[in-house]
Coordinates of C-alpha atoms in Angstrom, one line a residue:
X1 CA 68.8 137.4 42.3
X2 CA 65.6 138.4 40.5
X3 CA 64.9 136.0 37.7
X4 CA 62.2 135.0 35.4
X5 CA 61.3 131.4 34.5
X6 CA 61.0 130.1 31.0
X7 CA 59.6 126.6 30.9
X8 CA 61.7 125.3 33.8
X9 CA 64.8 127.4 32.8
X10 CA 65.6 130.5 34.8
X11 CA 67.4 133.5 33.3
X12 CA 68.3 136.8 35.1
X13 CA 66.1 139.7 34.1
X14 CA 69.1 141.7 32.8
X15 CA 70.2 139.1 30.3
X16 CA 67.7 140.0 27.5
X17 CA 68.4 143.8 27.5
X18 CA 72.2 143.0 27.8
X19 CA 72.1 140.8 24.6
X20 CA 69.9 143.3 22.8
X21 CA 72.3 146.2 23.7
X22 CA 75.3 144.2 22.5
X23 CA 73.7 143.2 19.2
X24 CA 72.5 146.8 18.7
X25 CA 76.0 148.3 19.3
X26 CA 77.9 145.8 17.2
X27 CA 75.5 145.4 14.3
X28 CA 72.5 147.6 14.0
X29 CA 74.2 150.9 14.9
X30 CA 77.2 150.8 12.6
X31 CA 75.3 149.4 9.7
X32 CA 72.5 151.8 10.3
X33 CA 75.0 154.7 10.2
X34 CA 76.3 153.4 6.9
X35 CA 72.8 153.1 5.4
X36 CA 71.9 156.6 6.6
X37 CA 75.0 158.2 5.0
X38 CA 74.4 156.4 1.7
X39 CA 70.7 157.5 1.6
X40 CA 71.6 161.1 2.5
X41 CA 74.3 161.3 -0.2
X42 CA 71.8 159.9 -2.7
X43 CA 69.2 162.4 -1.8
X44 CA 71.7 165.2 -2.2
X45 CA 72.5 164.1 -5.7
X46 CA 76.0 162.8 -5.0
X47 CA 74.9 159.4 -6.5
X48 CA 74.7 160.6 -10.1
X49 CA 78.4 161.7 -10.5
X50 CA 79.4 158.3 -9.0
X51 CA 77.2 156.3 -11.3
X52 CA 78.6 158.2 -14.3
X53 CA 82.1 157.3 -13.3
X54 CA 83.5 154.6 -15.7
X55 CA 85.9 153.5 -12.9
X56 CA 82.9 152.4 -10.9
X57 CA 81.5 150.1 -13.6
X58 CA 85.0 148.8 -14.4
X59 CA 85.4 147.9 -10.7
X60 CA 81.9 146.2 -10.6
X61 CA 82.8 144.2 -13.7
X62 CA 86.2 143.2 -12.3
X63 CA 84.5 142.3 -9.0
X64 CA 81.9 140.1 -10.7
X65 CA 84.4 138.5 -13.1
X66 CA 87.0 137.6 -10.4
X67 CA 84.4 136.4 -7.9
X68 CA 82.6 134.3 -10.5
X69 CA 85.7 132.7 -12.0
X70 CA 87.1 132.2 -8.5
X71 CA 83.9 130.5 -7.5
X72 CA 84.2 128.1 -10.5
X73 CA 87.8 127.3 -9.6
X74 CA 86.9 126.8 -6.0
X75 CA 84.0 124.5 -7.0
X76 CA 86.3 122.3 -9.1
X77 CA 89.0 122.0 -6.4
X78 CA 86.8 121.8 -3.4
X79 CA 84.4 119.3 -4.9
X80 CA 87.2 117.0 -6.0
X81 CA 88.8 117.0 -2.6
X82 CA 85.5 116.6 -0.8
X83 CA 84.5 113.6 -2.9
X84 CA 87.9 111.9 -2.6
X85 CA 88.5 112.5 1.1
X86 CA 84.9 111.9 2.2
X87 CA 83.8 109.0 0.0
X88 CA 86.9 107.1 -1.0
X89 CA 89.3 104.8 0.8
X90 CA 92.2 107.4 0.7
X91 CA 95.1 107.0 3.1
X92 CA 96.1 109.9 5.3
X93 CA 92.7 111.6 5.1
X94 CA 93.3 113.6 8.3
X95 CA 96.6 115.0 7.2
X96 CA 95.3 115.9 3.7
X97 CA 92.2 117.6 5.2
X98 CA 94.3 119.6 7.6
X99 CA 96.7 120.7 4.8
X100 CA 93.8 121.5 2.5
X101 CA 92.4 123.9 5.1
X102 CA 95.6 125.9 5.4
X103 CA 95.1 128.1 2.4
X104 CA 91.8 129.4 3.8
X105 CA 93.5 130.1 7.2
X106 CA 96.5 131.9 5.7
X107 CA 95.8 135.6 5.2
X108 CA 95.0 136.5 1.6
X109 CA 97.8 139.0 1.3
X110 CA 100.3 136.3 2.3
X111 CA 98.8 133.9 -0.3
X112 CA 99.2 136.6 -3.0
X113 CA 102.9 137.2 -2.0
X114 CA 103.7 133.5 -1.9
X115 CA 102.3 133.0 -5.4
X116 CA 104.1 136.0 -6.7
X117 CA 107.3 134.5 -5.4
X118 CA 106.5 131.3 -7.2
X119 CA 105.8 132.8 -10.6
X120 CA 107.2 135.4 -12.9
X121 CA 110.7 136.4 -14.1
X122 CA 111.8 137.6 -10.6
X123 CA 110.9 134.4 -8.7
X124 CA 113.8 133.6 -6.4
X125 CA 112.7 129.9 -6.3
X126 CA 112.5 129.6 -10.1
X127 CA 115.8 131.2 -10.5
X128 CA 117.4 128.8 -8.0
X129 CA 116.2 125.8 -10.0
X130 CA 116.8 127.4 -13.4
X131 CA 113.1 127.6 -14.5
X132 CA 112.6 131.4 -14.3
X133 CA 111.0 133.1 -17.4
X134 CA 113.3 135.6 -19.2
X135 CA 113.7 139.0 -17.6
X136 CA 111.0 141.4 -18.9
X137 CA 108.4 138.7 -19.1
X138 CA 105.1 139.8 -17.6
X139 CA 104.0 138.6 -14.2
X140 CA 101.0 136.4 -15.1
X141 CA 99.2 136.9 -11.8
X142 CA 98.8 140.6 -12.4
X143 CA 95.5 139.9 -14.3
X144 CA 91.9 139.1 -13.9
X145 CA 92.8 135.4 -14.3
X146 CA 95.5 135.6 -11.7
X147 CA 93.2 137.2 -9.1
X148 CA 90.5 134.6 -9.9
X149 CA 93.0 131.7 -9.6
X150 CA 94.1 132.8 -6.1
X151 CA 90.5 133.5 -5.0
X152 CA 89.6 130.0 -6.1
X153 CA 92.5 128.4 -4.2
X154 CA 91.8 130.5 -1.1
X155 CA 88.1 129.7 -1.0
X156 CA 88.2 126.1 -2.2
X157 CA 88.1 124.9 1.5
X158 CA 84.8 126.7 1.9
X159 CA 83.3 124.5 -0.8
X160 CA 85.0 121.5 0.6
X161 CA 83.5 122.1 4.1
X162 CA 80.0 122.8 2.8
X163 CA 79.9 119.8 0.5
X164 CA 81.6 117.5 3.0
X165 CA 78.9 118.2 5.6
X166 CA 76.2 117.0 3.1
X167 CA 78.2 113.9 2.1
X168 CA 78.6 112.9 5.8
X169 CA 74.8 113.1 6.2
X170 CA 74.1 110.7 3.3
X171 CA 72.1 107.5 4.2
X172 CA 74.3 104.5 4.0
X173 CA 71.5 102.0 3.6
X174 CA 70.1 103.7 0.5
X175 CA 73.5 103.7 -1.2
X176 CA 74.1 100.1 -0.2
X177 CA 70.7 99.1 -1.6
X178 CA 71.6 100.8 -4.9
X179 CA 74.9 98.9 -5.1
X180 CA 73.2 95.5 -4.3
X181 CA 70.7 96.3 -7.1
X182 CA 73.6 96.4 -9.6
X183 CA 74.2 100.1 -9.8
X184 CA 77.8 101.0 -10.6
X185 CA 79.8 103.5 -8.5
X186 CA 79.3 106.2 -11.2
X187 CA 75.6 105.6 -11.2
X188 CA 75.4 105.8 -7.4
X189 CA 77.4 109.1 -7.5
X190 CA 75.4 110.6 -10.3
X191 CA 71.9 109.6 -9.3
X192 CA 72.0 109.4 -5.5
X193 CA 75.0 111.1 -3.9
X194 CA 75.3 114.3 -6.0
X195 CA 71.5 115.1 -6.0
X196 CA 71.4 114.7 -2.2
X197 CA 74.6 116.7 -1.7
X198 CA 73.5 119.5 -4.0
X199 CA 72.4 121.8 -1.2
X200 CA 75.9 121.8 0.2
X201 CA 77.4 122.3 -3.2
X202 CA 75.1 125.3 -3.9
X203 CA 75.8 126.8 -0.5
X204 CA 79.6 126.4 -1.0
X205 CA 79.4 128.1 -4.3
X206 CA 77.5 131.0 -2.8
X207 CA 79.9 131.4 0.1
X208 CA 82.8 131.3 -2.3
X209 CA 81.3 134.0 -4.5
X210 CA 80.5 136.3 -1.6
X211 CA 83.9 135.8 -0.1
X212 CA 85.5 136.7 -3.4
X213 CA 83.4 139.9 -3.6
X214 CA 84.7 141.1 -0.3
X215 CA 88.3 140.0 -0.6
X216 CA 90.7 142.8 -0.3
X217 CA 94.2 141.3 0.1
X218 CA 94.5 139.4 -3.1
X219 CA 93.0 142.1 -5.5
X220 CA 95.1 144.7 -3.7
X221 CA 98.4 143.0 -4.2
X222 CA 97.7 141.5 -7.7
X223 CA 95.3 144.1 -9.1
X224 CA 96.5 147.6 -8.1
X225 CA 99.9 147.2 -9.7
X226 CA 98.1 146.4 -13.0
X227 CA 95.4 149.1 -12.5
X228 CA 92.8 146.4 -12.0
X229 CA 90.4 147.6 -9.3
X230 CA 87.6 145.7 -7.6
X231 CA 85.0 147.4 -5.4
X232 CA 87.0 146.9 -2.1
X233 CA 90.2 148.2 -3.7
X234 CA 88.4 151.1 -5.3
X235 CA 87.0 152.1 -1.8
X236 CA 90.6 151.9 -0.5
X237 CA 91.8 154.1 -3.4
X238 CA 89.0 156.7 -2.9
X239 CA 89.6 156.7 0.8
X240 CA 93.3 157.4 0.4
X241 CA 92.6 160.4 -1.9
X242 CA 90.3 162.1 0.6
X243 CA 87.9 164.6 -0.8
X244 CA 84.7 166.5 0.0
X245 CA 82.5 163.7 -1.2
X246 CA 84.6 160.8 0.1
X247 CA 82.3 159.7 2.9
X248 CA 79.2 159.6 0.6
X249 CA 81.1 157.8 -2.2
X250 CA 82.5 155.1 0.0
X251 CA 79.2 154.6 1.7
X252 CA 77.5 154.1 -1.6
X253 CA 80.3 151.9 -2.9
X254 CA 80.0 149.8 0.3
X255 CA 76.3 149.6 -0.3
X256 CA 77.0 148.2 -3.8
X257 CA 79.3 145.5 -2.3
X258 CA 76.5 144.6 0.2
X259 CA 73.9 144.4 -2.6
X260 CA 76.1 142.2 -4.7
X261 CA 76.8 139.9 -1.7
X262 CA 73.0 139.8 -0.9
X263 CA 72.2 139.0 -4.5
X264 CA 74.7 136.2 -4.5
X265 CA 73.0 134.7 -1.4
X266 CA 69.6 135.3 -3.0
X267 CA 70.6 133.4 -6.1
X268 CA 71.6 130.5 -3.8
X269 CA 68.1 130.6 -2.2
X270 CA 66.5 130.7 -5.7
X271 CA 68.6 127.8 -6.9
X272 CA 67.4 125.8 -3.8
X273 CA 63.7 126.8 -4.3
X274 CA 61.5 124.0 -5.4
X275 CA 64.0 121.3 -4.4
X276 CA 62.9 119.0 -1.6
X277 CA 65.9 117.2 -0.2
X278 CA 64.9 114.7 2.5
X279 CA 67.1 111.9 3.8
X280 CA 65.6 108.8 5.3
X281 CA 67.9 106.2 6.8
X282 CA 71.1 106.1 8.8
X283 CA 73.7 108.8 8.3
X284 CA 76.7 110.3 10.0
X285 CA 79.3 108.1 8.5
X286 CA 80.1 108.6 4.8
X287 CA 79.8 105.7 2.4
X288 CA 83.2 104.5 1.1
X289 CA 84.1 103.7 -2.4
X290 CA 86.9 101.3 -2.9
X291 CA 89.2 102.7 -5.6
X292 CA 91.1 99.5 -6.1
X293 CA 94.1 100.0 -8.5
X294 CA 93.1 103.7 -8.9
X295 CA 93.8 104.5 -5.3
X296 CA 97.5 105.2 -5.8
X297 CA 96.7 107.5 -8.8
X298 CA 94.0 109.4 -6.9
X299 CA 96.3 109.8 -3.8
X300 CA 99.1 111.1 -6.0
X301 CA 96.8 113.6 -7.6
X302 CA 95.6 114.9 -4.2
X303 CA 99.2 115.3 -2.8
X304 CA 100.2 117.0 -6.1
X305 CA 97.3 119.4 -5.6
X306 CA 98.5 120.1 -2.0
X307 CA 102.0 120.7 -3.3
X308 CA 100.9 123.1 -6.0
X309 CA 98.4 125.0 -3.9
X310 CA 100.3 125.1 -0.6
X311 CA 103.8 123.7 -0.4
X312 CA 105.3 125.2 -3.6
X313 CA 104.0 128.8 -2.8
X314 CA 105.3 128.5 0.8
X315 CA 108.7 127.3 -0.5
X316 CA 108.8 130.3 -2.8
X317 CA 107.9 132.6 0.2
X318 CA 110.7 131.2 2.3
X319 CA 113.1 131.5 -0.6
X320 CA 112.2 135.1 -1.1
X321 CA 112.7 135.8 2.6
X322 CA 116.2 134.3 2.5
X323 CA 117.4 136.2 -0.6
X324 CA 119.3 139.4 0.0
X325 CA 116.9 141.2 -2.4
X326 CA 113.9 140.3 -4.5
X327 CA 115.0 138.6 -7.7
X328 CA 118.4 137.6 -6.6
X329 CA 119.1 133.9 -7.2
X330 CA 119.1 131.9 -3.9
X331 CA 122.2 129.8 -3.1
X332 CA 124.2 128.8 -0.1
X333 CA 126.3 131.9 -0.6
X334 CA 123.5 134.4 -1.1
X335 CA 121.1 133.0 1.6
X336 CA 120.8 135.3 4.5
X337 CA 118.6 135.9 7.6
X338 CA 119.0 139.6 7.1
X339 CA 115.3 140.1 6.4
X340 CA 114.3 138.4 9.7
X341 CA 116.8 140.4 11.6
X342 CA 115.5 143.6 10.0
X343 CA 111.8 143.0 10.8
X344 CA 112.4 141.6 14.3
X345 CA 115.1 143.8 15.6
X346 CA 115.5 146.9 13.5
X347 CA 112.1 147.9 12.0
X348 CA 110.1 149.7 14.7
X349 CA 107.0 149.4 12.6
X350 CA 107.0 145.6 12.6
X351 CA 107.5 145.5 16.4
X352 CA 104.5 147.9 16.7
X353 CA 102.5 145.8 14.3
X354 CA 103.2 142.6 16.3
X355 CA 102.2 144.3 19.6
X356 CA 99.1 145.8 18.1
X357 CA 97.9 142.6 16.4
X358 CA 98.6 140.5 19.5
X359 CA 96.7 143.0 21.7
X360 CA 93.8 143.3 19.3
X361 CA 93.5 139.5 18.7
X362 CA 93.8 138.8 22.4
X363 CA 91.3 141.5 23.5
X364 CA 88.9 140.5 20.7
X365 CA 89.0 136.8 21.5
X366 CA 88.6 137.2 25.3
X367 CA 86.1 140.0 25.3
X368 CA 83.9 138.4 22.7
X369 CA 84.1 135.1 24.6
X370 CA 82.6 136.7 27.7
X371 CA 79.9 138.3 25.6
X372 CA 79.2 135.2 23.5
X373 CA 78.9 132.8 26.5
X374 CA 76.0 134.9 27.8
X375 CA 74.6 135.5 24.3
X376 CA 74.7 131.8 23.4
X377 CA 73.1 130.9 26.7
X378 CA 70.2 133.3 25.9
X379 CA 69.8 132.2 22.3
X380 CA 69.7 128.5 23.2
X381 CA 67.8 128.7 26.4
X382 CA 65.6 131.8 25.8
X383 CA 62.1 131.9 24.5
X384 CA 61.9 135.5 23.2
X385 CA 59.9 136.2 20.0
X386 CA 62.9 138.3 18.9
X387 CA 65.3 135.3 18.8
X388 CA 65.4 135.0 15.0
X389 CA 66.0 138.8 14.6
X390 CA 68.8 138.8 17.1
X391 CA 70.5 135.8 15.4
X392 CA 70.2 137.4 12.0
X393 CA 71.7 140.7 13.3
X394 CA 74.7 138.7 14.8
X395 CA 75.3 137.0 11.4
X396 CA 75.0 140.0 9.1
X397 CA 78.3 141.7 10.0
X398 CA 80.2 138.4 9.5
X399 CA 78.4 137.8 6.2
X400 CA 79.3 141.3 4.8
X401 CA 82.7 142.0 3.5
X402 CA 85.2 143.4 6.1
X403 CA 85.6 146.6 4.1
X404 CA 81.9 147.4 4.6
X405 CA 82.3 147.0 8.3
X406 CA 85.3 149.2 8.4
X407 CA 83.6 152.0 6.4
X408 CA 80.6 151.8 8.8
X409 CA 82.9 152.4 11.7
X410 CA 84.7 155.2 9.9
X411 CA 81.4 157.0 9.4
X412 CA 80.3 156.3 13.0
X413 CA 83.4 157.6 14.7
X414 CA 84.9 160.1 12.2
X415 CA 83.6 162.9 14.4
X416 CA 84.1 163.0 18.2
X417 CA 81.6 161.1 20.3
X418 CA 78.8 163.4 21.3
X419 CA 78.8 164.6 25.0
X420 CA 82.1 162.9 25.6
X421 CA 84.1 164.8 23.0
X422 CA 86.4 161.7 22.6
X423 CA 87.7 160.7 19.1
X424 CA 88.2 157.0 18.4
X425 CA 89.2 157.4 14.8
X426 CA 92.9 156.9 14.3
X427 CA 93.2 154.8 17.5
X428 CA 93.4 151.1 18.2
X429 CA 90.0 151.2 19.8
X430 CA 88.1 151.8 16.6
X431 CA 89.8 148.7 15.1
X432 CA 89.0 146.7 18.2
X433 CA 85.3 147.7 18.0
X434 CA 85.2 146.8 14.3
X435 CA 86.8 143.4 15.1
X436 CA 84.1 142.9 17.7
X437 CA 81.4 143.3 15.0
X438 CA 83.2 141.3 12.3
X439 CA 84.1 138.3 14.5
X440 CA 81.1 138.1 16.9
X441 CA 79.5 135.3 14.9
X442 CA 82.9 133.4 14.7
X443 CA 83.1 133.5 18.5
X444 CA 79.4 132.7 19.0
X445 CA 79.2 129.5 16.8
X446 CA 81.2 127.2 19.0
X447 CA 79.4 128.4 22.1
X448 CA 76.0 127.8 20.5
X449 CA 77.1 124.3 19.5
X450 CA 78.2 123.6 23.1
X451 CA 75.0 124.9 24.7
X452 CA 72.9 122.9 22.2
X453 CA 74.6 119.7 23.3
X454 CA 74.6 120.5 27.0
X455 CA 71.6 118.9 28.8
X456 CA 69.8 121.7 30.8
X457 CA 68.7 119.2 33.4
X458 CA 71.9 119.6 35.3
X459 CA 71.5 123.4 35.5
X460 CA 67.8 123.1 36.4
X461 CA 68.6 120.7 39.2
X462 CA 71.1 123.2 40.6
X463 CA 68.5 126.0 40.3
X464 CA 65.9 124.0 42.2
X465 CA 68.6 123.4 44.9
X466 CA 68.9 127.2 45.3
X467 CA 71.9 128.0 43.2
X468 CA 71.8 131.4 41.7
X469 CA 72.7 132.3 38.1
X470 CA 76.4 133.0 38.6
X471 CA 76.8 130.0 40.8
X472 CA 75.3 127.8 38.1
X473 CA 77.4 129.5 35.5
X474 CA 80.8 129.0 37.2
X475 CA 80.2 125.6 38.8
X476 CA 78.2 123.8 36.1
X477 CA 78.0 125.6 32.8
X478 CA 81.6 126.9 32.3
X479 CA 83.3 123.5 33.0
X480 CA 81.0 121.8 30.5
X481 CA 81.5 124.4 27.7
X482 CA 85.2 125.0 28.5
X483 CA 86.6 123.1 25.5
X484 CA 84.3 125.0 23.1
X485 CA 85.3 128.3 24.8
X486 CA 89.0 127.4 24.2
X487 CA 88.3 126.7 20.5
X488 CA 86.3 130.0 20.2
X489 CA 89.3 132.0 21.6
X490 CA 91.8 130.3 19.3
X491 CA 89.6 130.7 16.2
X492 CA 89.0 134.4 16.8
X493 CA 92.6 135.0 17.7
X494 CA 93.7 133.1 14.5
X495 CA 91.5 135.3 12.2
X496 CA 92.0 138.6 14.0
X497 CA 95.8 138.4 14.3
X498 CA 96.3 138.3 10.5
X499 CA 93.3 140.3 9.4
X500 CA 93.7 143.1 6.7
X501 CA 90.3 143.8 5.1
X502 CA 88.8 145.5 8.2
X503 CA 92.0 147.3 9.4
X504 CA 93.0 148.5 5.9
X505 CA 90.8 151.6 6.2
X506 CA 91.1 152.1 10.0
X507 CA 94.8 152.2 10.7
X508 CA 97.0 155.3 11.2
X509 CA 100.5 155.9 12.3
X510 CA 101.2 153.7 15.4
X511 CA 98.1 151.5 14.9
X512 CA 99.4 149.3 12.1
X513 CA 98.5 145.6 12.3
X514 CA 100.5 142.7 10.8
X515 CA 98.3 142.5 7.8
X516 CA 98.7 146.2 7.1
X517 CA 102.5 146.1 7.5
X518 CA 102.8 143.1 5.1
X519 CA 100.8 145.0 2.5
X520 CA 102.7 148.3 3.0
X521 CA 106.1 146.5 2.8
X522 CA 105.2 144.9 -0.5
X523 CA 103.7 148.2 -1.7
X524 CA 107.0 150.0 -0.9
X525 CA 109.1 147.4 -2.8
X526 CA 110.5 145.6 0.3
X527 CA 109.3 142.2 -1.0
X528 CA 111.9 140.2 1.0
X529 CA 110.9 141.9 4.2
X530 CA 107.2 141.3 3.4
X531 CA 108.0 137.6 2.7
X532 CA 109.9 137.2 6.0
X533 CA 107.1 138.7 8.0
X534 CA 104.6 136.5 6.1
X535 CA 106.7 133.3 6.9
X536 CA 106.4 134.2 10.6
X537 CA 102.6 134.7 10.2
X538 CA 102.2 131.3 8.5
X539 CA 104.2 129.6 11.3
X540 CA 101.8 131.2 13.8
X541 CA 98.8 130.1 11.8
X542 CA 100.0 126.5 11.7
X543 CA 100.8 126.4 15.5
X544 CA 97.3 127.7 16.3
X545 CA 95.7 125.2 14.0
X546 CA 97.6 122.4 15.6
X547 CA 96.4 123.6 19.0
X548 CA 92.8 123.4 17.7
X549 CA 93.6 119.9 16.4
X550 CA 94.8 118.8 19.9
X551 CA 91.6 120.3 21.4
X552 CA 89.4 118.7 18.7
X553 CA 88.6 115.4 20.5
X554 CA 87.0 117.3 23.4
X555 CA 85.0 119.8 21.2
X556 CA 81.4 119.6 19.9
X557 CA 81.1 118.3 16.4
X558 CA 81.7 120.9 13.8
X559 CA 83.7 123.4 15.9
X560 CA 87.0 122.3 14.3
X561 CA 86.0 122.3 10.6
X562 CA 88.5 119.9 9.2
X563 CA 87.9 117.1 11.8
X564 CA 85.3 114.3 11.3

């Protein structure tokens, strides 16, 4: 097979154009189409009526308010758990870390439904225990504060992961030296640990803010009933009321979301500028602070936090799914599996959604794995001057909110494909392509980690012995990166199967996904059916996370985020 040699490493000649073509199709083309539509609409003057619309600036203010407040909440929760579970002699760290990650893995619309079922006068759970507020009381979550609270809970694990990575890299010898010099635990934390871990804290805050800007499920379920619109839900509303200027408006609105997200990341870079964080000494195992008599109190606080953020909302979700109707008190006499029977055996739309989501998640995870194995091989082994640009183009769609990606694909495929005359809009295929763009980076990360740890000497020896590229790939490379490949498939399947933000604008009759059906059931007033379907989704999420946990020992460091 024709090949070129790069410093002792042989790659087939077709690999570079293949990777460039994939990145162009999944990143540059749809985002370029979005930018083109926004620029053309602006030049035509469509921008001015939009900018004069008070609904736009209300949505911008709501987006910034909920994202910022959610970031503050996620910082408080994530930092507390990261410091306690990483630095202190807490018992049951692995279980606590696993449970703390669950809110991030559970779809945002399910999180919103579970918290609605836990609060307010119609709460089945609160009625069962006699703590429900009086009928007619407002639902406290239908507010800016309610949206921000759930964004904070959902994104706290992002802060936890980012800060924890920095804490694990701290030098033990420097901390021990400070202790031997008489520094108290508080002084060590204040003057050594927190300054050195500040990059992780700032990065976690930025990721939390950007994630809040692009979140659709929580603002849709909590905000729309109270006429509180954020930019993603405003796009959804404008898209639903289709008009002559719809495409231009949603392109410009998507551009505003992208600008806010980029500004959030730019502020992170600005906050880091001028700070020089260098670690000298041994790291990799976090320092441990002995809590002494305070350990029981801290452990109680951590488990109480898990109960309030995860267990209690899920109990409310299960209670709502077992009640014959939303708001009916749950008891042994009223408890029923009717909602599960309805969604599993009588509702055709839920069966369609299960089939669609399973197909899309399976196809996305497997097809992306094939592509990302070759892409990761090229990015790690290659020497192209375009490597940085390619890596950036892969990351951009994942960094942007899902609604921006969905809008770009609407614009790209709203009309029939030239020459072919085939229309993808309104089919599963446009959702599949959008998933490819959104989750490319998720699939790629475990593979890049695996190739980075894989010694190329084995492959080079096989090449010198005459083995071609595909022979080396199947006999040497794939067996070594197999565990990471399995983790990649599970991670992408887990995210894609429950996704709502991307598919919210792309679905049509017959192409509904699980996320879309859960949202539509709640929107139509079938709260108990939405709760029952959500319970099944949570069970699936937990099972897949347990599979990742079982694979964790064989995976490169960092692939399974909650493992040490």
